[in-house]
PDB file of C-alpha atoms in Angstrom:
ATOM      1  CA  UNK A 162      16.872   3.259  18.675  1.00 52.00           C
ATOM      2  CA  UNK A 163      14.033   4.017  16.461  1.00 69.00           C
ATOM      3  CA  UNK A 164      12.384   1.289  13.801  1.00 89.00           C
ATOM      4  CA  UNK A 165      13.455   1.563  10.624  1.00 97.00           C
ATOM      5  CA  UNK A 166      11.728   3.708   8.020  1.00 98.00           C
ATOM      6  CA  UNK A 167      10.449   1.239   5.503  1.00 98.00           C
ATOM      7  CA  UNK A 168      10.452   2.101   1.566  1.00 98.00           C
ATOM      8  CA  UNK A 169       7.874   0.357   0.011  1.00 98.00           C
ATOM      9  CA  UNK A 170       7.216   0.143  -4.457  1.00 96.00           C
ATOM     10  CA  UNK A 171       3.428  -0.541  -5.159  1.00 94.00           C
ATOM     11  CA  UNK A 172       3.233  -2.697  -8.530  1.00 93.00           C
ATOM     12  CA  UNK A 173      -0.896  -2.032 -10.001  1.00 90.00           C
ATOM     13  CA  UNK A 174      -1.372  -5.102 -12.053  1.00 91.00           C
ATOM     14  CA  UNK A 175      -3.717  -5.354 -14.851  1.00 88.00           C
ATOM     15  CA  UNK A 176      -3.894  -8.271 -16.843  1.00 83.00           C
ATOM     16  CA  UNK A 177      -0.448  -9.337 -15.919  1.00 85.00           C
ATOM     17  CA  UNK A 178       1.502  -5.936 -16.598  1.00 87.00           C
ATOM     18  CA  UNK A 179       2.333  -3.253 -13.702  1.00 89.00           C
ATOM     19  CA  UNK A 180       0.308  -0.018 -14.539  1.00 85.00           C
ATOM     20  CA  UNK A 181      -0.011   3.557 -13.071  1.00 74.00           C
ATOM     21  CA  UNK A 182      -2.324   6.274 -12.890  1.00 67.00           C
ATOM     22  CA  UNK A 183      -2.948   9.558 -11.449  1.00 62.00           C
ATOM     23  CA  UNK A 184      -6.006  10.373  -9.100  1.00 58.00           C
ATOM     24  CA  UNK A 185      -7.086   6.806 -10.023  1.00 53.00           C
ATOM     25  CA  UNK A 186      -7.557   7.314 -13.711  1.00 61.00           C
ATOM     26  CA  UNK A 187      -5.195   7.768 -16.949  1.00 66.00           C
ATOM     27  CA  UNK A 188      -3.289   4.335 -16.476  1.00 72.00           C
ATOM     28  CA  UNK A 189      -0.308   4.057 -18.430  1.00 73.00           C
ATOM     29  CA  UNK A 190       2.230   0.428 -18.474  1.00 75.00           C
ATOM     30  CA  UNK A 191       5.170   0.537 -16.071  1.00 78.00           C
ATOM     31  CA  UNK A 192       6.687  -2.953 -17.166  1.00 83.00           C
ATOM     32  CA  UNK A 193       6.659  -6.779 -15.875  1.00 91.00           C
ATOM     33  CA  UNK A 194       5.867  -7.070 -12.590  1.00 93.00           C
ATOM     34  CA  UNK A 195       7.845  -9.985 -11.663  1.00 95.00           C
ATOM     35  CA  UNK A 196      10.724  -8.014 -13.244  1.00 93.00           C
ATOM     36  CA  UNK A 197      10.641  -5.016 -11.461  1.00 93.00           C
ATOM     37  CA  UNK A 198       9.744  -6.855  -7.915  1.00 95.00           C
ATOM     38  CA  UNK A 199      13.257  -8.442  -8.620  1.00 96.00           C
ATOM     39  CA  UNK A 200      14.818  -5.085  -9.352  1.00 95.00           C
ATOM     40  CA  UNK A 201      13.582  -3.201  -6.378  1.00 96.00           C
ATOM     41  CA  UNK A 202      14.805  -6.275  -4.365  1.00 96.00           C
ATOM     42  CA  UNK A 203      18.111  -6.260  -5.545  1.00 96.00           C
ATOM     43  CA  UNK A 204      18.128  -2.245  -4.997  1.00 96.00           C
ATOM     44  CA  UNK A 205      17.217  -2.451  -1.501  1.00 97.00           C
ATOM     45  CA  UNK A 206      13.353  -1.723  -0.998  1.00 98.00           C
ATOM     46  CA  UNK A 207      12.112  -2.897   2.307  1.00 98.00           C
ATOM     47  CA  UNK A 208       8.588  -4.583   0.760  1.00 98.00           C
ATOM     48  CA  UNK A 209       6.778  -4.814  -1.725  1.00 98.00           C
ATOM     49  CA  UNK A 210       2.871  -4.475  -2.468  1.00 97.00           C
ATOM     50  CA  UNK A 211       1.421  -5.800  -5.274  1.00 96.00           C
ATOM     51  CA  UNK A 212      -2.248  -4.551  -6.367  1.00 91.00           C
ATOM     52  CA  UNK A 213      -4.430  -7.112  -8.787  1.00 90.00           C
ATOM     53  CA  UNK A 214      -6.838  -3.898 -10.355  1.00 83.00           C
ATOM     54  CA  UNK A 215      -9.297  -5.431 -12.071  1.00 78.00           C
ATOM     55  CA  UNK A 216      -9.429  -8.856 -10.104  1.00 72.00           C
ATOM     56  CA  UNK A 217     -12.052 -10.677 -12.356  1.00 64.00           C
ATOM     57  CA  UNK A 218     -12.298 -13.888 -12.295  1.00 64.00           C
ATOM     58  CA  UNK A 219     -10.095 -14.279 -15.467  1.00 65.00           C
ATOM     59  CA  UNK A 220      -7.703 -11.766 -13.889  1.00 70.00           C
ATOM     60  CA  UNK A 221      -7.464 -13.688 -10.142  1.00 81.00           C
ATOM     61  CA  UNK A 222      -5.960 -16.479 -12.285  1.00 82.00           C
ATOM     62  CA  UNK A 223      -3.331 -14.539 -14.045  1.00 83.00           C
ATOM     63  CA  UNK A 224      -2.476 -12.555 -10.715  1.00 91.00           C
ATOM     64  CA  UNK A 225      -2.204 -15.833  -8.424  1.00 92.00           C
ATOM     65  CA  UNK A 226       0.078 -17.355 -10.980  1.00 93.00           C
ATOM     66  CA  UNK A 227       2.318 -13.848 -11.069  1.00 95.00           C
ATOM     67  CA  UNK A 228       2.433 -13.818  -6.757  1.00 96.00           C
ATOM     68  CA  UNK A 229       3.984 -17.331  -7.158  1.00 97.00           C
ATOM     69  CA  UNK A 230       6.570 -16.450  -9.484  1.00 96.00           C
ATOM     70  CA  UNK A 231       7.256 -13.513  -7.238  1.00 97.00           C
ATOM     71  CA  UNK A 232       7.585 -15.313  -4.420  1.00 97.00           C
ATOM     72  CA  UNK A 233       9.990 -17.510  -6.179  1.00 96.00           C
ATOM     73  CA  UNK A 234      12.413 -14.279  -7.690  1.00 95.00           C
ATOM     74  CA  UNK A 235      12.741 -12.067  -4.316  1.00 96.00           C
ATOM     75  CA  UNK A 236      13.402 -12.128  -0.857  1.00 94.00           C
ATOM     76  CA  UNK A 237      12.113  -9.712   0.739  1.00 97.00           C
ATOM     77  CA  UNK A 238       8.218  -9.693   2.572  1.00 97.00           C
ATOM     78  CA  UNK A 239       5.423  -8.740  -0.626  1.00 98.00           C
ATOM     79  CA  UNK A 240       1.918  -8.055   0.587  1.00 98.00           C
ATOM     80  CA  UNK A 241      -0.626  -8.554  -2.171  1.00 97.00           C
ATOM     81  CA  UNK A 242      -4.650  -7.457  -2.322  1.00 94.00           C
ATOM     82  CA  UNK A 243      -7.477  -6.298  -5.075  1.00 89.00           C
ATOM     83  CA  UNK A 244     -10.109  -8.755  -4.848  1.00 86.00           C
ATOM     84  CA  UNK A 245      -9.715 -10.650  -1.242  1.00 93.00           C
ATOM     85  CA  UNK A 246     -13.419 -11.238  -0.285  1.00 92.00           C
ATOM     86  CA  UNK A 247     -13.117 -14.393   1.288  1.00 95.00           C
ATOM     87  CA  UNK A 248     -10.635 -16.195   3.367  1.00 97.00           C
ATOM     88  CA  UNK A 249     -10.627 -18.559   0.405  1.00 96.00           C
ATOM     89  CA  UNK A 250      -8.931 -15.910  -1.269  1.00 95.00           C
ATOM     90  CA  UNK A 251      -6.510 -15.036   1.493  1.00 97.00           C
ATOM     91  CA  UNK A 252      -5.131 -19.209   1.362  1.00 97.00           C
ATOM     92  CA  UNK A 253      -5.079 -18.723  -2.023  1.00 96.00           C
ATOM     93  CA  UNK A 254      -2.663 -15.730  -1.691  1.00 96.00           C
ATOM     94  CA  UNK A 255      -0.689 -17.103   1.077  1.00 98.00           C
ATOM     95  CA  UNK A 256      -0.623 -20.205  -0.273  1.00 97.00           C
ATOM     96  CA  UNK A 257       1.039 -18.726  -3.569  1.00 97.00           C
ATOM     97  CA  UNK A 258       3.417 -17.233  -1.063  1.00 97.00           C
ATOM     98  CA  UNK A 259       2.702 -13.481  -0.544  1.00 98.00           C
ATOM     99  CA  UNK A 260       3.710 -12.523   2.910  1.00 98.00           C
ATOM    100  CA  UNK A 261       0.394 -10.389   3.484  1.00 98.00           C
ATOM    101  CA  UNK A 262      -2.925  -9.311   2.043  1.00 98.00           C
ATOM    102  CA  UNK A 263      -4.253  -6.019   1.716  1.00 97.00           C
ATOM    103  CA  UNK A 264      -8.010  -5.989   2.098  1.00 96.00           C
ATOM    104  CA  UNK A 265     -10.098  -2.554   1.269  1.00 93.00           C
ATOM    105  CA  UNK A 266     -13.899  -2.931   0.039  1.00 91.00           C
ATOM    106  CA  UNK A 267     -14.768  -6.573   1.627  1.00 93.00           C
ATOM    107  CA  UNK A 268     -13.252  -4.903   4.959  1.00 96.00           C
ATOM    108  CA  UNK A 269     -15.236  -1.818   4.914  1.00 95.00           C
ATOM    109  CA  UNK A 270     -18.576  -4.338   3.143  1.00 94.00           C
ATOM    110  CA  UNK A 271     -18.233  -6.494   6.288  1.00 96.00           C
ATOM    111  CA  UNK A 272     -15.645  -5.649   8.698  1.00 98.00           C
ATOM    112  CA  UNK A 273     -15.654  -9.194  10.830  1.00 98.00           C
ATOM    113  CA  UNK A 274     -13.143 -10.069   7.683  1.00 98.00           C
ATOM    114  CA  UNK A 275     -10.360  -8.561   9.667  1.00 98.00           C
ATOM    115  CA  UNK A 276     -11.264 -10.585  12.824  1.00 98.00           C
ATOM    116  CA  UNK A 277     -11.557 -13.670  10.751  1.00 98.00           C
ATOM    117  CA  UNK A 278      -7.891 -13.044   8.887  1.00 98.00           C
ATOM    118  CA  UNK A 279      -6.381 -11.962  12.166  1.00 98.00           C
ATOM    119  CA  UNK A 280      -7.700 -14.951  13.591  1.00 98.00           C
ATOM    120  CA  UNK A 281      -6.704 -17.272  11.152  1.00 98.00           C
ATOM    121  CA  UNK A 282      -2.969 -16.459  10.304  1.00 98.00           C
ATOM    122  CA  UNK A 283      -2.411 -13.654  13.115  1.00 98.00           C
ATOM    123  CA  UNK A 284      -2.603  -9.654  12.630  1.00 98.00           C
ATOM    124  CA  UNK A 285       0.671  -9.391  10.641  1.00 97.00           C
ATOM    125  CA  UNK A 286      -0.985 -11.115   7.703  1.00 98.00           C
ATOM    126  CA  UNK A 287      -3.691  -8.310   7.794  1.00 98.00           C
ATOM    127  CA  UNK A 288      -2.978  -4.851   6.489  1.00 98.00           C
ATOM    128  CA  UNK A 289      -6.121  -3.037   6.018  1.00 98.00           C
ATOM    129  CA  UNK A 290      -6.025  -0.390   3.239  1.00 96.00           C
ATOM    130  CA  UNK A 291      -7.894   2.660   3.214  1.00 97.00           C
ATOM    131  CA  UNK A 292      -8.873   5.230   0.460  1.00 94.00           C
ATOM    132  CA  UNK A 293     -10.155   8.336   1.610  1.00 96.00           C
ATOM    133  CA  UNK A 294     -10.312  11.877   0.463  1.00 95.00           C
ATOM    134  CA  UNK A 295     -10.566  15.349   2.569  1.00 94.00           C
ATOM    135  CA  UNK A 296     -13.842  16.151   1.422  1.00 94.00           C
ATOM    136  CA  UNK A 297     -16.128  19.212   2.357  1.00 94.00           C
ATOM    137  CA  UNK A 298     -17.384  17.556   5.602  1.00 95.00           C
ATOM    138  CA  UNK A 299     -13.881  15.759   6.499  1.00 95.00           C
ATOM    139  CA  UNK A 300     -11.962  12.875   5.974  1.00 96.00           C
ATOM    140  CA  UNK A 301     -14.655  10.126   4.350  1.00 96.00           C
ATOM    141  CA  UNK A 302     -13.646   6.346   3.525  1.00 97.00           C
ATOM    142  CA  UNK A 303     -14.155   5.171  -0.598  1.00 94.00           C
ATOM    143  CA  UNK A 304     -14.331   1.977  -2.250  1.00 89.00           C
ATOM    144  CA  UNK A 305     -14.357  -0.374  -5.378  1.00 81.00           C
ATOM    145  CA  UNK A 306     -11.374   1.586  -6.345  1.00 76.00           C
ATOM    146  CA  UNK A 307     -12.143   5.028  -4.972  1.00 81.00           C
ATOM    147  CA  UNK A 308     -14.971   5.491  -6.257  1.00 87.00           C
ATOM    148  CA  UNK A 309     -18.354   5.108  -4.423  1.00 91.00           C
ATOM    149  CA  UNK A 310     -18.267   7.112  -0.962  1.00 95.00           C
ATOM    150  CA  UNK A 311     -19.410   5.241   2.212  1.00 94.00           C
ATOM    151  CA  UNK A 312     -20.381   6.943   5.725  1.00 89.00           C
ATOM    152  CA  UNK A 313     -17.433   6.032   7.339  1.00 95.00           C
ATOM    153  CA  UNK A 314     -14.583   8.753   8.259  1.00 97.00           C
ATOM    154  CA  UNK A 315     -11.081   7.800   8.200  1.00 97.00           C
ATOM    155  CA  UNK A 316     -10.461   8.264  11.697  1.00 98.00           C
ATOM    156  CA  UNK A 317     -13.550   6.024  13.079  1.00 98.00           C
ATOM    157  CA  UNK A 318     -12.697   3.094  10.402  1.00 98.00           C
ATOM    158  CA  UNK A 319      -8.860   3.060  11.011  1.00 98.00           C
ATOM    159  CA  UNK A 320      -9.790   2.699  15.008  1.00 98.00           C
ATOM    160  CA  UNK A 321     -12.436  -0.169  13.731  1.00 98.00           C
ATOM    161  CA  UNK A 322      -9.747  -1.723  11.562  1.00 98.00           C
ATOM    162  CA  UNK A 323      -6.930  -1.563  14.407  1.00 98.00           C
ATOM    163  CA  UNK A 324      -9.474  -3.047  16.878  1.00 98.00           C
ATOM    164  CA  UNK A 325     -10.521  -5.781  15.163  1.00 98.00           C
ATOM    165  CA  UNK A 326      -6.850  -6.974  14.567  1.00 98.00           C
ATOM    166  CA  UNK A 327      -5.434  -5.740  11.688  1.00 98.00           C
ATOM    167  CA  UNK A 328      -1.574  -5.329  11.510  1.00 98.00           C
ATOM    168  CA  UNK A 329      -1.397  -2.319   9.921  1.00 98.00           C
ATOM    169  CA  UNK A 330      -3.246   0.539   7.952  1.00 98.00           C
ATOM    170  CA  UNK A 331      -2.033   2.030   4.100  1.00 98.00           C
ATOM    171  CA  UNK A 332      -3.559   4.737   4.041  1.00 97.00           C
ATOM    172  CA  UNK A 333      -3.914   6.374   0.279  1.00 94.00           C
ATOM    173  CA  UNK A 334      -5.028  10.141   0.158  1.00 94.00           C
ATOM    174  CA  UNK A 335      -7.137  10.009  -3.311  1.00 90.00           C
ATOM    175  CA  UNK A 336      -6.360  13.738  -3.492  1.00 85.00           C
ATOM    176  CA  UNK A 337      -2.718  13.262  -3.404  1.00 80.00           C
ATOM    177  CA  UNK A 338      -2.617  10.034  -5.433  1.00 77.00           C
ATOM    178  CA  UNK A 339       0.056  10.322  -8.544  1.00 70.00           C
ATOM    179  CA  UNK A 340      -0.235  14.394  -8.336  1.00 75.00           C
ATOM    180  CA  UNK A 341       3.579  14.007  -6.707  1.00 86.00           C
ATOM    181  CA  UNK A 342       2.659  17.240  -4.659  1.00 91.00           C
ATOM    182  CA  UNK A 343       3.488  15.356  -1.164  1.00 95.00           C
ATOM    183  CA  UNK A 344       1.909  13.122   1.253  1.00 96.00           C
ATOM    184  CA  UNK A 345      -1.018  14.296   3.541  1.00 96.00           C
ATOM    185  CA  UNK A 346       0.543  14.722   6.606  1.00 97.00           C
ATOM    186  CA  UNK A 347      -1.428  16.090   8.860  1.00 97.00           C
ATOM    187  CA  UNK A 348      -4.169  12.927   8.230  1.00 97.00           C
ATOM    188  CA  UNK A 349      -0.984  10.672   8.599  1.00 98.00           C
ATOM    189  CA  UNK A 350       0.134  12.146  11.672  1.00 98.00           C
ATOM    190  CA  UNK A 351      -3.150  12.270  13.324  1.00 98.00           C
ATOM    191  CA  UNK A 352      -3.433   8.404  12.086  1.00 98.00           C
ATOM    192  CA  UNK A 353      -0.377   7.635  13.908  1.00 98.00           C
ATOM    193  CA  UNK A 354      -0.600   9.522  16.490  1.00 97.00           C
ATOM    194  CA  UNK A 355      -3.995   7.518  17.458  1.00 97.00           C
ATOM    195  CA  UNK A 356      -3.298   4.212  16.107  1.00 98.00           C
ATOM    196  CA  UNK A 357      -1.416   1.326  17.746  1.00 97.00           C
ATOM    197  CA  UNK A 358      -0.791  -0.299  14.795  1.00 98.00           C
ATOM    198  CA  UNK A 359       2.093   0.631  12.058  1.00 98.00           C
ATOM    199  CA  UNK A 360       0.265   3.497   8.998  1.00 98.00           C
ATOM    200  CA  UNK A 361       1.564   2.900   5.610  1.00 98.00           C
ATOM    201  CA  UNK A 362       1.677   6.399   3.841  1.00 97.00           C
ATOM    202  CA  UNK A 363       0.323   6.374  -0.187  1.00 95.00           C
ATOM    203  CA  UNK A 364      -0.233   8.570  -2.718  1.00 92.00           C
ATOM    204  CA  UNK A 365       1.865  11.726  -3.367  1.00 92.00           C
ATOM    205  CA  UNK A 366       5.958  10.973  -3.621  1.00 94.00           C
ATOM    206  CA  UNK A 367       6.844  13.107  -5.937  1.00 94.00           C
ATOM    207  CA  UNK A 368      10.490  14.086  -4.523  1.00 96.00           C
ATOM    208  CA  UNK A 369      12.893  12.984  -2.087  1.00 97.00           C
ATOM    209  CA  UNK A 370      11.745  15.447   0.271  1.00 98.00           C
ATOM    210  CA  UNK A 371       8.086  13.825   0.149  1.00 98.00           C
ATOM    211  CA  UNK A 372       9.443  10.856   2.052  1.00 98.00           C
ATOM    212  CA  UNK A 373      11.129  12.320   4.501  1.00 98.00           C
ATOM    213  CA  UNK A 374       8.049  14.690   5.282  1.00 98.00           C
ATOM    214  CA  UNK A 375       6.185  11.657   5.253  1.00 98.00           C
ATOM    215  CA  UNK A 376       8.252  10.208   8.262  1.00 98.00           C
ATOM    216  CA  UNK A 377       9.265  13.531  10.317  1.00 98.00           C
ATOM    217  CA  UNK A 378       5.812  15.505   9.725  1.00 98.00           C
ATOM    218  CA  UNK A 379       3.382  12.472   9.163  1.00 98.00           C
ATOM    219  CA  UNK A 380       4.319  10.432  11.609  1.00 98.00           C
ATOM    220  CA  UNK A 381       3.911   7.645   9.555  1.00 98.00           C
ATOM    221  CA  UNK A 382       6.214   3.822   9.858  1.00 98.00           C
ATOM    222  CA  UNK A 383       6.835   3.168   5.920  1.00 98.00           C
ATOM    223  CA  UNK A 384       5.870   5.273   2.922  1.00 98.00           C
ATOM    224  CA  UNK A 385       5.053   3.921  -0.167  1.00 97.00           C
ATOM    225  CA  UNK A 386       5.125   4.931  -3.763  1.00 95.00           C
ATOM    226  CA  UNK A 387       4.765   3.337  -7.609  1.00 90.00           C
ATOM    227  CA  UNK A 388       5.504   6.079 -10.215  1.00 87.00           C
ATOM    228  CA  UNK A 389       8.765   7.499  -8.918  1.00 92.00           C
ATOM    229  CA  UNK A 390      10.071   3.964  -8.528  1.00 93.00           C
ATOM    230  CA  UNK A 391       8.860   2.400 -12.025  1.00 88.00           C
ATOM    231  CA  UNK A 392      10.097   5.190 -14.132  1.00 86.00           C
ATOM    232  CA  UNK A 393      13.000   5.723 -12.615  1.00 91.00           C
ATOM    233  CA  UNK A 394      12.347   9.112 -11.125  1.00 94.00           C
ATOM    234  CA  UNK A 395      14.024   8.318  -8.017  1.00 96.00           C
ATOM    235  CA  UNK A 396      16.539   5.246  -7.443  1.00 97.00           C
ATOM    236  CA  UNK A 397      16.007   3.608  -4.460  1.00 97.00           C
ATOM    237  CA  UNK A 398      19.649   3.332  -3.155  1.00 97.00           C
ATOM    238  CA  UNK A 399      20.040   7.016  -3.356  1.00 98.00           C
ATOM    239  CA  UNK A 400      16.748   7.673  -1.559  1.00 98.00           C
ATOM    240  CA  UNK A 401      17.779   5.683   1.583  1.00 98.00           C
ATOM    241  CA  UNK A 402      20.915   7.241   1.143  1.00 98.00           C
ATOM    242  CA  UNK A 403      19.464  10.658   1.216  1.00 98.00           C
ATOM    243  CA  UNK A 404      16.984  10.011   3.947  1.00 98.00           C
ATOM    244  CA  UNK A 405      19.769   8.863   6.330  1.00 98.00           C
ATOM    245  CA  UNK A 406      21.708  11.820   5.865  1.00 98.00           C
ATOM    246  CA  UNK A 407      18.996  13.472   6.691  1.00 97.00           C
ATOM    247  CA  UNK A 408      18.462  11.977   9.880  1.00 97.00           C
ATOM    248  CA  UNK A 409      16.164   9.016   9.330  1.00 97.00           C
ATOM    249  CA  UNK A 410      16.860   5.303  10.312  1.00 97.00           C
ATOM    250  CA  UNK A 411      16.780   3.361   7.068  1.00 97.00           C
ATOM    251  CA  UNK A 412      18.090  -0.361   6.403  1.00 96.00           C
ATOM    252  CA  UNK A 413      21.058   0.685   3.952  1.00 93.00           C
TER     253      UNK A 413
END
């Protein structure tokens, strides 16, 4: 018996209201964040990850009081990330009661961060995200929120990232992000295919069909998405529905 397939919503916060974009750029509100964590709990999502966008100083403060009332409204696991630098940060987050943190930038600015969370609180608490677009000379690593190229690939970094403990690996294509044209596969499956750990697929749901592609083509363990889900584009329920008549092992 296979894992399950896991569904995951992504909630962008800024300044306390969920937000979404395409290719990064163009945000436009989705709704209360602590409101529609509660609704995709209720209609069956597996996690959720929550994304503090613009984690100022001003905005850390808003966001750590919003993971607490999260934690308080739903029960399933919610990773949360956008500004972990520090393992200060991480008890902060944990402490509020997020399951997880995602960490991107402060991974790839000094990777001994994801030895020192893994160490700390164990490699489930660690999901390493990676940004990366399929430019001319491959597969290249971004950060600060896609967009200052470093001279990592995706495939050395995710290797890096599983090696040095991290629990998993959400991998956003920045091509594919909020264009609803698909996930990219083949850089999922040949994540998957080399990784030990569990790859999160990002950016491109656009359909049902997306998911399941996602899972039979990209090989990959959960597959997330934010603007189906917050405007209501495709209902959860029916998804898992769909993608276990199709052959897929979802929690229903």
């Amino acid at each position: 018996m296979s894992l399950a397939k896991r569904i995951i919503p992504c909630l962008d916060v800024k300044n306390g209201e969920t937000v979404k974009g395409t290719n990064f750029v163009n945000l436009r509100s989705a709704g209360d964040p602590v409101e529609l964590g509660r609704a995709y709990s209720d209609a069956g999502a597996d996690e959720l990850v929550y994304l503090d966008i613009t984690a100022s100083h001003e905005g850390r403060k808003t966001f750590t009081d919003m993971v607490t009332r999260v934690a308080y409204e739903i029960n399933i696991p919610f990773t949360v990330g956008g500004g972990i630098n520090a393992i200060e940060d991480v008890d902060r987050m944990l402490a509020a009661g997020a399951d997880k943190v995602s960490v991107n930038s402060a991974a790839l600015d000094r990777p001994d961060f994801i030895d020192e969370i893994a160490g700390k609180y164990g490699s489930q608490v660690c999901v390493c995200a990676i940004d990366a677009r399929n430019d001319a000379d491959g597969w290249h690593c971004y950060i600060h929120g896609g967009r200052i190229r470093v001279e990592r690939t995706l495939l050395d970094w995710a290797k890096e990232v599983a090696d040095r403990g991290a629990g998993e690996i959400l991998f956003t294509s920045m091509d594919h992000d909020g264009v609803k044209q698909g996930f990219a596969n083949e850089a999922l499956a040949m994540l998957a295919d080399t990784l030990p750990i569990p790859v999160i697929a990002s950016g491109g749901a656009g359909k049902r069909e997306h998911f399941r592609d996602a899972f039979t083509m990209g090989h990959a363990d959960a597959a997330l998405a934010a603007s189906v889900f917050h405007f209501g584009e495709i209902p959860i329920p029916e998804l898992k529905q769909w993608l276990y008549n199709e052959g897929i092992t979802v929690r229903l």
